[in-house]
Amino acid sequence: MEAEQTELGFDPFGFQPEFLKYVLPVTAWLYRHYFRVEARGLERVPDQGSVLLVSNHSGQIPIDGLMIGTGLLVDREVPRMARSMVERWVPTIPFVSYVLARCGQVVGTRENCRLLLNRGASVLVFPEGVAGIGKTYDRAYELQPFGLGFMRLALETDTPIVPISVVGTEEQMPAIANSEKLAKLLGSPGFPITPTWPFLGPLGAIPLPVKIHIDVGEPMHFEGSPDDEDRIVDRKVERVRGRIREMIHEGLRRRRGVFF
Amino acid sequence: MSGESSSKILVTGIAGHFGRAVARRLHRHHTILGIDRREVPGLPKDIEVLNLDIRRRGIEDVFRLNSFDAVVHLNIMHDPRARQETHHSFNIAGTQKIFELCARHEVPKIIVLSSADVYGPHPSNNQLLTEDAPLMGGQNFGAIRDLIALDMYCNTFFWRHPEIETVILRPVHIVGRVDNAPSRYLRLERPITILGFDPMVQIVHVEDVVTAIEESLHPGVRGVYNLSGPTPVPLSELLRRLDRRPLRVPEPVARAMLKAGWSLKVTDWPVPEVDHIKYACMVDDSRARRDLGFQHRYGIDAILEEVDAKPLL
């Protein structure tokens, strides 16, 4: 796999392709049997060269990122490793910090993303950020505002953008509220309260076995200066956001139920 | 080395393990004068050494009596047990004195050894920091603030005296036959690691840093350069290759243990250094590789071999 790891098996971000052999069987099982993911258009992600995968974000815990990454590895003829950009809070969590790094996840700074794109990697971003994943269930499938950083990097490095929609994850952990006080106490970006979490303890944090639909759109190419004012870059970002919104609505129309 | 074979070089802090390594290499092509306030063991006979404190008057005569082609300033104290004031006055006042003498006596080149630690380990760090990254090392670790102030002072000197070629080197952890924190850590039979954390680290061999100093002596070289050795590896991988049995403890326990150990003088690890075995602080040294022609010669295993080699003098 193109990971530019060194002779010792690690890339500078701590990604160790060898490590995937412990993780992939578990996530592949989740992909096939627990969430019964139905993915369309995974082959639209180019086999090589830099690409930005842009997806909606939902469901309190980033199952969407995990399933997109797994799908690209197990559900394509040519497996493609996606490096996702994670919240800056992640490196401060014990175990999660290095396990995610060994699986190829990278702290979401602009410089890190630029480095990966220049090395020809496929980078998965969630431009809604915490605002998307931490929504309460009454706002399910409402796309939150997108950050502009990914578009500026795409323009700068001449990288195609592949829009992705994930449907189903909103229902895996429907949140009633988000406790800012508890989040502050734990130093985390959010603390969801669901019907089962935290009342049933750790078991309450297990996501429901919803059926997940992943749709991958045609690559989009943009031109322009990466240093244009926000207004101009935002117009390009809105085209990506609009496309993802359409794909989400299509997905919602097509699905027969939450669990089937 | 290029043609400047008979140049005269002042090395401050020559008594340290690193200072002696620099002297042993440079004396083959240059005339070396060393100063240190400590006794200097085992140096080649043709190296002249003066027993001097750089903050004292006597240092002025050294510059009056000699005309140096370059100054390699290594006289920087890293003693966690020394009082903050001593540390500060020695490192900053001492450096200022040396730099001002260089300006007055028109020394064309100064090379200073700073450290990549000035950037500091942080969870939101870019994976590979470039030379223009902010120096955040002092945010949680007070004892390193004088090193940052020193680095900044050298940077202002760079602009105040454009006629002098100032080179600031920021190497990653120098590991091997030196008595610094990372080498001492790796020498421990049961080093503490933080449960659930395994940051990527960069290490570099002593001799490779000496080579970078040699390369910085070339006329025309100036500026700030990060230096790193072989590609980064996780901390656990270093310990595995050294056959260590790390003591994995939860972070609050590690901090409490170090705090107690520090107070009882059982250990010399300042508590904030825990961040170094928790978060990454790595640099991009492509500038040095491009401008200095720097290339590391020692790989991970070659560096680690030196950790356990013969006892230090």
mmCIF file of N, CA and C in Angstrom, chain B residues 67-124:
data_model
loop_
_atom_site.group_PDB
_atom_site.id
_atom_site.type_symbol
_atom_site.label_atom_id
_atom_site.label_comp_id
_atom_site.label_asym_id
_atom_site.label_seq_id
_atom_site.Cartn_x
_atom_site.Cartn_y
_atom_site.Cartn_z
ATOM 1 N N SER B 67 42.200 36.258 17.267
ATOM 2 C CA SER B 67 41.242 36.691 16.258
ATOM 3 C C SER B 67 40.561 35.429 15.736
ATOM 4 N N PHE B 68 39.297 35.266 16.115
ATOM 5 C CA PHE B 68 38.593 34.022 15.772
ATOM 6 C C PHE B 68 37.903 34.128 14.427
ATOM 7 N N ASP B 69 37.883 33.008 13.734
ATOM 8 C CA ASP B 69 37.126 32.941 12.475
ATOM 9 C C ASP B 69 35.706 32.465 12.724
ATOM 10 N N ALA B 70 35.510 31.819 13.856
ATOM 11 C CA ALA B 70 34.162 31.361 14.196
ATOM 12 C C ALA B 70 34.079 31.065 15.683
ATOM 13 N N VAL B 71 32.873 31.185 16.230
ATOM 14 C CA VAL B 71 32.626 30.798 17.616
ATOM 15 C C VAL B 71 31.527 29.742 17.612
ATOM 16 N N VAL B 72 31.807 28.616 18.256
ATOM 17 C CA VAL B 72 30.774 27.593 18.421
ATOM 18 C C VAL B 72 30.326 27.672 19.872
ATOM 19 N N HIS B 73 29.108 28.177 20.072
ATOM 20 C CA HIS B 73 28.645 28.447 21.430
ATOM 21 C C HIS B 73 27.806 27.280 21.949
ATOM 22 N N LEU B 74 28.421 26.484 22.836
ATOM 23 C CA LEU B 74 27.730 25.320 23.401
ATOM 24 C C LEU B 74 27.529 25.472 24.898
ATOM 25 N N ASN B 75 28.004 26.599 25.434
ATOM 26 C CA ASN B 75 28.011 26.747 26.888
ATOM 27 C C ASN B 75 26.621 27.075 27.412
ATOM 28 N N ILE B 76 25.745 26.103 27.322
ATOM 29 C CA ILE B 76 24.362 26.297 27.739
ATOM 30 C C ILE B 76 24.030 25.252 28.795
ATOM 31 N N MET B 77 23.580 25.743 29.940
ATOM 32 C CA MET B 77 23.370 24.856 31.078
ATOM 33 C C MET B 77 22.011 24.178 30.990
ATOM 34 N N HIS B 78 21.970 22.872 31.185
ATOM 35 C CA HIS B 78 20.688 22.157 31.216
ATOM 36 C C HIS B 78 20.614 21.334 32.488
ATOM 37 N N ASP B 79 20.777 21.970 33.630
ATOM 38 C CA ASP B 79 20.758 21.217 34.868
ATOM 39 C C ASP B 79 19.434 21.445 35.572
ATOM 40 N N PRO B 80 18.549 20.428 35.566
ATOM 41 C CA PRO B 80 17.223 20.655 36.140
ATOM 42 C C PRO B 80 17.273 21.013 37.618
ATOM 43 N N ARG B 81 18.378 20.642 38.296
ATOM 44 C CA ARG B 81 18.462 20.917 39.727
ATOM 45 C C ARG B 81 18.990 22.315 40.031
ATOM 46 N N ALA B 82 19.605 22.963 39.028
ATOM 47 C CA ALA B 82 20.162 24.291 39.288
ATOM 48 C C ALA B 82 19.020 25.272 39.519
ATOM 49 N N ARG B 83 19.277 26.307 40.308
ATOM 50 C CA ARG B 83 18.218 27.267 40.574
ATOM 51 C C ARG B 83 17.898 28.044 39.309
ATOM 52 N N GLN B 84 16.622 28.391 39.168
ATOM 53 C CA GLN B 84 16.174 29.109 37.969
ATOM 54 C C GLN B 84 17.016 30.355 37.677
ATOM 55 N N GLU B 85 17.343 31.104 38.748
ATOM 56 C CA GLU B 85 18.086 32.347 38.524
ATOM 57 C C GLU B 85 19.471 32.066 37.961
ATOM 58 N N THR B 86 20.130 31.045 38.536
ATOM 59 C CA THR B 86 21.470 30.685 38.062
ATOM 60 C C THR B 86 21.396 30.297 36.593
ATOM 61 N N HIS B 87 20.432 29.465 36.318
ATOM 62 C CA HIS B 87 20.198 28.983 34.968
ATOM 63 C C HIS B 87 20.068 30.146 34.004
ATOM 64 N N HIS B 88 19.167 31.061 34.385
ATOM 65 C CA HIS B 88 18.875 32.193 33.527
ATOM 66 C C HIS B 88 20.094 33.059 33.307
ATOM 67 N N SER B 89 20.790 33.402 34.399
ATOM 68 C CA SER B 89 21.903 34.339 34.257
ATOM 69 C C SER B 89 23.018 33.681 33.466
ATOM 70 N N PHE B 90 23.219 32.386 33.724
ATOM 71 C CA PHE B 90 24.315 31.722 33.024
ATOM 72 C C PHE B 90 24.004 31.638 31.537
ATOM 73 N N ASN B 91 22.806 31.171 31.225
ATOM 74 C CA ASN B 91 22.487 30.937 29.824
ATOM 75 C C ASN B 91 22.289 32.231 29.039
ATOM 76 N N ILE B 92 21.536 33.158 29.631
ATOM 77 C CA ILE B 92 21.207 34.345 28.834
ATOM 78 C C ILE B 92 22.290 35.403 28.933
ATOM 79 N N ALA B 93 22.711 35.722 30.166
ATOM 80 C CA ALA B 93 23.766 36.728 30.301
ATOM 81 C C ALA B 93 25.050 36.223 29.640
ATOM 82 N N GLY B 94 25.339 34.952 29.811
ATOM 83 C CA GLY B 94 26.550 34.375 29.221
ATOM 84 C C GLY B 94 26.520 34.462 27.709
ATOM 85 N N THR B 95 25.391 34.102 27.132
ATOM 86 C CA THR B 95 25.272 34.137 25.678
ATOM 87 C C THR B 95 25.389 35.561 25.152
ATOM 88 N N GLN B 96 24.725 36.470 25.882
ATOM 89 C CA GLN B 96 24.771 37.864 25.454
ATOM 90 C C GLN B 96 26.207 38.380 25.437
ATOM 91 N N LYS B 97 26.952 38.014 26.481
ATOM 92 C CA LYS B 97 28.352 38.446 26.583
ATOM 93 C C LYS B 97 29.152 37.950 25.379
ATOM 94 N N ILE B 98 29.014 36.658 25.094
ATOM 95 C CA ILE B 98 29.753 36.076 23.976
ATOM 96 C C ILE B 98 29.385 36.762 22.655
ATOM 97 N N PHE B 99 28.082 36.970 22.462
ATOM 98 C CA PHE B 99 27.632 37.571 21.197
ATOM 99 C C PHE B 99 28.130 38.999 21.055
ATOM 100 N N GLU B 100 28.103 39.754 22.173
ATOM 101 C CA GLU B 100 28.552 41.142 22.063
ATOM 102 C C GLU B 100 30.040 41.225 21.772
ATOM 103 N N LEU B 101 30.800 40.302 22.372
ATOM 104 C CA LEU B 101 32.237 40.273 22.082
ATOM 105 C C LEU B 101 32.481 39.913 20.628
ATOM 106 N N CYS B 102 31.676 39.010 20.107
ATOM 107 C CA CYS B 102 31.814 38.630 18.701
ATOM 108 C C CYS B 102 31.563 39.832 17.807
ATOM 109 N N ALA B 103 30.544 40.632 18.172
ATOM 110 C CA ALA B 103 30.224 41.804 17.359
ATOM 111 C C ALA B 103 31.365 42.816 17.429
ATOM 112 N N ARG B 104 31.897 43.045 18.661
ATOM 113 C CA ARG B 104 32.938 44.041 18.814
ATOM 114 C C ARG B 104 34.216 43.629 18.097
ATOM 115 N N HIS B 105 34.531 42.353 18.135
ATOM 116 C CA HIS B 105 35.793 41.893 17.544
ATOM 117 C C HIS B 105 35.598 41.307 16.145
ATOM 118 N N GLU B 106 34.432 41.570 15.577
ATOM 119 C CA GLU B 106 34.171 41.206 14.182
ATOM 120 C C GLU B 106 34.431 39.740 13.871
ATOM 121 N N VAL B 107 33.919 38.863 14.701
ATOM 122 C CA VAL B 107 33.975 37.427 14.393
ATOM 123 C C VAL B 107 32.932 37.169 13.307
ATOM 124 N N PRO B 108 33.326 36.589 12.189
ATOM 125 C CA PRO B 108 32.367 36.495 11.077
ATOM 126 C C PRO B 108 31.276 35.441 11.238
ATOM 127 N N LYS B 109 31.442 34.517 12.177
ATOM 128 C CA LYS B 109 30.468 33.413 12.227
ATOM 129 C C LYS B 109 30.213 32.964 13.660
ATOM 130 N N ILE B 110 28.955 32.804 14.028
ATOM 131 C CA ILE B 110 28.623 32.228 15.339
ATOM 132 C C ILE B 110 27.660 31.072 15.118
ATOM 133 N N ILE B 111 27.942 29.956 15.767
ATOM 134 C CA ILE B 111 27.035 28.804 15.685
ATOM 135 C C ILE B 111 26.536 28.504 17.092
ATOM 136 N N VAL B 112 25.217 28.444 17.260
ATOM 137 C CA VAL B 112 24.629 28.194 18.575
ATOM 138 C C VAL B 112 23.855 26.888 18.530
ATOM 139 N N LEU B 113 23.987 26.117 19.596
ATOM 140 C CA LEU B 113 23.231 24.872 19.679
ATOM 141 C C LEU B 113 21.994 25.083 20.533
ATOM 142 N N SER B 114 20.849 25.250 19.871
ATOM 143 C CA SER B 114 19.580 25.305 20.589
ATOM 144 C C SER B 114 19.019 23.884 20.588
ATOM 145 N N SER B 115 17.723 23.714 20.553
ATOM 146 C CA SER B 115 17.163 22.366 20.585
ATOM 147 C C SER B 115 15.745 22.382 20.025
ATOM 148 N N ALA B 116 15.322 21.262 19.480
ATOM 149 C CA ALA B 116 13.948 21.169 18.963
ATOM 150 C C ALA B 116 12.937 21.203 20.105
ATOM 151 N N ASP B 117 13.421 21.051 21.349
ATOM 152 C CA ASP B 117 12.511 21.118 22.486
ATOM 153 C C ASP B 117 11.871 22.498 22.628
ATOM 154 N N VAL B 118 12.467 23.508 21.994
ATOM 155 C CA VAL B 118 11.885 24.846 22.128
ATOM 156 C C VAL B 118 10.473 24.898 21.551
ATOM 157 N N TYR B 119 10.141 23.998 20.632
ATOM 158 C CA TYR B 119 8.780 23.988 20.071
ATOM 159 C C TYR B 119 7.789 23.381 21.057
ATOM 160 N N GLY B 120 8.264 22.454 21.859
ATOM 161 C CA GLY B 120 7.427 21.853 22.885
ATOM 162 C C GLY B 120 6.499 20.773 22.375
ATOM 163 N N PRO B 121 6.267 19.724 23.190
ATOM 164 C CA PRO B 121 5.323 18.674 22.801
ATOM 165 C C PRO B 121 3.885 19.102 23.093
ATOM 166 N N HIS B 122 3.039 19.084 22.062
ATOM 167 C CA HIS B 122 1.641 19.469 22.229
ATOM 168 C C HIS B 122 0.756 18.565 21.395
ATOM 169 N N PRO B 123 -0.476 18.294 21.885
ATOM 170 C CA PRO B 123 -1.364 17.413 21.109
ATOM 171 C C PRO B 123 -1.738 18.006 19.758
ATOM 172 N N SER B 124 -1.744 19.333 19.626
ATOM 173 C CA SER B 124 -2.187 19.911 18.358
ATOM 174 C C SER B 124 -1.023 20.308 17.460
#
